[in-house]
Structures are given as C-alpha cells and as structure tokens.
PDB file of C-alpha atoms in Angstrom:
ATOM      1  CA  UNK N1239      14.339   4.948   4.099  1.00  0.00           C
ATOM      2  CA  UNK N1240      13.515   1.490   6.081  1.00  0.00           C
ATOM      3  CA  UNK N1241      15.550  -0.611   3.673  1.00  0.00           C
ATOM      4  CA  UNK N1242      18.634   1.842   3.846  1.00  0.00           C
ATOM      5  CA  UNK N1243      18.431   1.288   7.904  1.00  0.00           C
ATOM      6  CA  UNK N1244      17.848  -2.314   7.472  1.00  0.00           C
ATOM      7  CA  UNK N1245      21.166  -2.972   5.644  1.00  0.00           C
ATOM      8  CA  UNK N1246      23.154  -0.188   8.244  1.00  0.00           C
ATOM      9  CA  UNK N1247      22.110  -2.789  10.838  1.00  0.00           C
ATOM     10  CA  UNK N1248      22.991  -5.601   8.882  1.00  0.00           C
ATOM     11  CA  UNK N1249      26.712  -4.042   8.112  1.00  0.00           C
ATOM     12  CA  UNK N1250      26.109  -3.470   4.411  1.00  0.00           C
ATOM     13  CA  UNK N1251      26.567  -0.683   1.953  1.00  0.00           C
ATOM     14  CA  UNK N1252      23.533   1.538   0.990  1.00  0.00           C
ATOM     15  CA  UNK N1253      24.063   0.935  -2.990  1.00  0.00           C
ATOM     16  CA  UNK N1254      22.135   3.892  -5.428  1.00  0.00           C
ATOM     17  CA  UNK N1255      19.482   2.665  -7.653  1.00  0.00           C
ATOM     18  CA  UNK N1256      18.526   4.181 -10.860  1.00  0.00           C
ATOM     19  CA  UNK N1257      14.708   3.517 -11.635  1.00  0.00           C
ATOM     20  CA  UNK N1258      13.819   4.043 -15.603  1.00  0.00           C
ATOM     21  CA  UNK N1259      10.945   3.268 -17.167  1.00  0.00           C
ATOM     22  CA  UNK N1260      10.265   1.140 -20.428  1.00  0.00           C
ATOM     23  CA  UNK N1261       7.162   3.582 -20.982  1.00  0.00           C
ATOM     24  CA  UNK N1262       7.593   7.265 -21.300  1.00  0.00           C
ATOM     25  CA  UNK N1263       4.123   7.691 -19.785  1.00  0.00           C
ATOM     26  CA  UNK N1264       2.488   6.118 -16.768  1.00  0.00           C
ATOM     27  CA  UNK N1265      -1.011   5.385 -16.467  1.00  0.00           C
ATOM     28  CA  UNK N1266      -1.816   6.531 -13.039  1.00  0.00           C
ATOM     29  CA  UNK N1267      -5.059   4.968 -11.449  1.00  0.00           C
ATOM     30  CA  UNK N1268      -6.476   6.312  -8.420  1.00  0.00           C
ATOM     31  CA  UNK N1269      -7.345   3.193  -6.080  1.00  0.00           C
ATOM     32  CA  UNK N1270      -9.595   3.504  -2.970  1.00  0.00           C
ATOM     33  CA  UNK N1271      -9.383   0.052  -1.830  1.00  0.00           C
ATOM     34  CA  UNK N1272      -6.902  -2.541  -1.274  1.00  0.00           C
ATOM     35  CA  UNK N1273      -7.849  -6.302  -1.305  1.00  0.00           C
ATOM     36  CA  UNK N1274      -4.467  -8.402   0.741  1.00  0.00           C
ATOM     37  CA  UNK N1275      -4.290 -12.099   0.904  1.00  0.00           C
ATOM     38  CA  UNK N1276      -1.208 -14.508   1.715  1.00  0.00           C
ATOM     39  CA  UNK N1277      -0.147 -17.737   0.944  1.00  0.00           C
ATOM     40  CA  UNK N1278       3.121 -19.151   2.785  1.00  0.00           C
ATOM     41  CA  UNK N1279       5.120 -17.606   0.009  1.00  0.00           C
ATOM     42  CA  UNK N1280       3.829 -14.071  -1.430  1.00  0.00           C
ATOM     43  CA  UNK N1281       1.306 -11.407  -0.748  1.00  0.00           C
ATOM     44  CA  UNK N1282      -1.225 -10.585  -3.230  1.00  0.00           C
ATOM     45  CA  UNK N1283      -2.687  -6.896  -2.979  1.00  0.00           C
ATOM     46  CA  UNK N1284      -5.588  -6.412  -5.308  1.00  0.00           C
ATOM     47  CA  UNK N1285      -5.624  -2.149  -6.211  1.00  0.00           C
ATOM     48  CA  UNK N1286      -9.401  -1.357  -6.622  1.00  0.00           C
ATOM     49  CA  UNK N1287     -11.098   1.962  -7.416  1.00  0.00           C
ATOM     50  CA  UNK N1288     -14.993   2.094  -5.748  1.00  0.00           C
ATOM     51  CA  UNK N1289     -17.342   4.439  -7.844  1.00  0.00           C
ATOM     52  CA  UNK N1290     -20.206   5.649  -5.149  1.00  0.00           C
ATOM     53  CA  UNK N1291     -22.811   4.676  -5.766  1.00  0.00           C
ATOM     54  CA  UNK N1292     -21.605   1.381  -7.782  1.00  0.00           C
ATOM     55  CA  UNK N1293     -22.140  -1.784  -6.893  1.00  0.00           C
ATOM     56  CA  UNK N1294     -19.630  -3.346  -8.972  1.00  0.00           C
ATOM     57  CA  UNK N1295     -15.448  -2.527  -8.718  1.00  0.00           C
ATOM     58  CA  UNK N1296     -12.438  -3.861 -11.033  1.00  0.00           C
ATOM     59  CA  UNK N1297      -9.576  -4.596  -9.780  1.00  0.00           C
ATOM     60  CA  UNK N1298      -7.053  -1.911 -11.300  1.00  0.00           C
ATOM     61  CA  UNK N1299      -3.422  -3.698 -10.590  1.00  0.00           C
ATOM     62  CA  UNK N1300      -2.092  -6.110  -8.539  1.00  0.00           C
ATOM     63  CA  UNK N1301       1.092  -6.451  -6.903  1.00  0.00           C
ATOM     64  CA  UNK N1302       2.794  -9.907  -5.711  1.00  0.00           C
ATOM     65  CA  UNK N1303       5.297  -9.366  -3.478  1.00  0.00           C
ATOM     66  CA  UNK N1304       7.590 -12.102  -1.248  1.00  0.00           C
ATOM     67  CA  UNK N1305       6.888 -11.891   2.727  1.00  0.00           C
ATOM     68  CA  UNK N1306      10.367 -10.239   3.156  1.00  0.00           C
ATOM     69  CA  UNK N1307       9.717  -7.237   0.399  1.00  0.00           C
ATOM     70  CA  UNK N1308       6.104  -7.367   2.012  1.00  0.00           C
ATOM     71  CA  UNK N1309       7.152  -6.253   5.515  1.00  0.00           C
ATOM     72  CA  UNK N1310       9.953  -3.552   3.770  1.00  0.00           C
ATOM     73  CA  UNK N1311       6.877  -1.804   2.458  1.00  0.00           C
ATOM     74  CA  UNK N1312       5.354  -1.667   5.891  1.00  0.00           C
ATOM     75  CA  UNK N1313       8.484  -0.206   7.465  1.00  0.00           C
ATOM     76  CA  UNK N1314       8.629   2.201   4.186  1.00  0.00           C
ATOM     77  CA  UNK N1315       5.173   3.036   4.445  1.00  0.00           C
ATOM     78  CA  UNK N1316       5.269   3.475   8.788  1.00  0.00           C
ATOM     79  CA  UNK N1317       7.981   5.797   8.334  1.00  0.00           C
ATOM     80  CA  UNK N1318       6.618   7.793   4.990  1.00  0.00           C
ATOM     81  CA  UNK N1319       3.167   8.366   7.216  1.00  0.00           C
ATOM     82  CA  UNK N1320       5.477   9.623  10.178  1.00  0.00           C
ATOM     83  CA  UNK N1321       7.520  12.026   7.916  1.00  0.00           C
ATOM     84  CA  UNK N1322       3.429  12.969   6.287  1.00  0.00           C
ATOM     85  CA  UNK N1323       2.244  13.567   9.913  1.00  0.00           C
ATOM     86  CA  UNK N1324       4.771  15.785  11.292  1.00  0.00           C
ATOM     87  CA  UNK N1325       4.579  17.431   8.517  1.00  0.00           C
ATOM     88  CA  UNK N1326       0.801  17.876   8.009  1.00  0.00           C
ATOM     89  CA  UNK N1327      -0.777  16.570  11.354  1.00  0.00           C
ATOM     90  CA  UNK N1328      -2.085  13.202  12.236  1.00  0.00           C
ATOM     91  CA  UNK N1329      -3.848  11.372   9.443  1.00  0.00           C
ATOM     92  CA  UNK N1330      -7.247  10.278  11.500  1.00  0.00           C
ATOM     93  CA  UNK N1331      -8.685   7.347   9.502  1.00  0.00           C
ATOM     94  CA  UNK N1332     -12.354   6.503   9.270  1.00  0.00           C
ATOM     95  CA  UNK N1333     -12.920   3.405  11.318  1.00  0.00           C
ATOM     96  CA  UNK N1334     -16.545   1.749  11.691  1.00  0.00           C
ATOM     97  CA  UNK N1335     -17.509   1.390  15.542  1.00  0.00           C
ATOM     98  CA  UNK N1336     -17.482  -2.692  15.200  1.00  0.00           C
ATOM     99  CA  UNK N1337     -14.109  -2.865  14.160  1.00  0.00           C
ATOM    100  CA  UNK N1338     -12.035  -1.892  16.850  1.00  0.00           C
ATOM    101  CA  UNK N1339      -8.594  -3.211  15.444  1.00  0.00           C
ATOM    102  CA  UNK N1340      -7.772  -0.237  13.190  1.00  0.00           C
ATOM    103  CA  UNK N1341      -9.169  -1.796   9.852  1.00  0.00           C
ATOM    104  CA  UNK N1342     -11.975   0.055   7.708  1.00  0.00           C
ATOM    105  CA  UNK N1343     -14.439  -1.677   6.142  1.00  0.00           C
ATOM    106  CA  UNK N1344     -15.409  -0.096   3.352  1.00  0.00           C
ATOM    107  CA  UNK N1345     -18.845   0.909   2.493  1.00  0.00           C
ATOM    108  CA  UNK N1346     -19.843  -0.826  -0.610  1.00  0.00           C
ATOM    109  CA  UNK N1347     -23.345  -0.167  -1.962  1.00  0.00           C
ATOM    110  CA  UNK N1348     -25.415  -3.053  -1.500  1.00  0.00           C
ATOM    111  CA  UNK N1349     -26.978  -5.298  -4.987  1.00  0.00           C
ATOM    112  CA  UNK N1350     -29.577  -4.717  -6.197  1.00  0.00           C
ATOM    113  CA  UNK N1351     -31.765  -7.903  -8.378  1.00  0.00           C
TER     114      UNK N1351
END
C-alpha cells in the first residue's frame, strides 16, 4: 500500500488499523462520473451516477479530502490499477480524439426545451 511505503521512507512504523462501521449495512451507489475541484486547502470530488439517455444527474456523495490525503489516494489508486493490470491486462480507457491529455469527457445527453 502507498501510505505503508510512504512512512518506510519516512522511518516510521506501519501501525494496523481496524475499520468498523456505525451501520451494519452500506448503501453502495454505483457512480460513473467524478466531478474534482480544489481550493488551496481541500479537494472536493463530487460522485455522480449518469442514466443514458438523461439529461439530468445527482450528485450521489462527496468526499473532501486535504491535498496531502488527496495525493495518498493517487499513489493508492496508481498502484491498485498496476496490481488490476497485471492481473487482468491493461485497462484501455475511452478518450475523445480532442482531448489528448488522458481525460474523458463524458458524453452527457444534450437539453432539451
């Protein structure tokens, strides 16, 4: 795990967590697309679920996080796809043709008056 590594390097102890839960059951959303903004002190990623063939989408959860915890997801996430992908092959994402820089923009249905 990326945070484990990160505190080898900095010379401290990995410490074991135990996660519980205050609910005994989870409600488990299925999001399609994620909305990230910044300010200088937290990110804000808006969870949204597109229906086709919508043209409206509500925003499902959102998750604040500090710039530090921020970039300890990426390096959780970067190494969780690596571990998916030599496991199960290369994820190939869907990328439109004008946006060469590895970001998808998603097809939303246009409104209708």
């Amino acid at each position: 795990m990326a945070i484990a590594q990160d505190r080898r390097r900095l010379g401290k102890t990995q410490t074991s967590l135990l996660f519980r839960s205050a609910c005994t059951i989870f409600a488990v959303q299925l999001n399609n697309l994620a909305v990230i903004s910044h300010s200088p002190n937290d990110f804000v990623m808006d969870m949204i679920f597109v229906a086709p063939n919508t043209p409206k989408a509500r925003v499902q959860s959102r998750i604040i996080m500090t710039p530090e915890n921020a970039k300890q997801l990426l390096y959780a996430l970067k190494e969780n796809v690596d571990k998916y992908e030599a496991h199960f092959g290369e994820i190939k994402p869907r990328q439109a043709s004008n946006n060469p820089g590895g970001i998808m923009d998603f097809p939303l249905p246009k409104g209708q008056a």
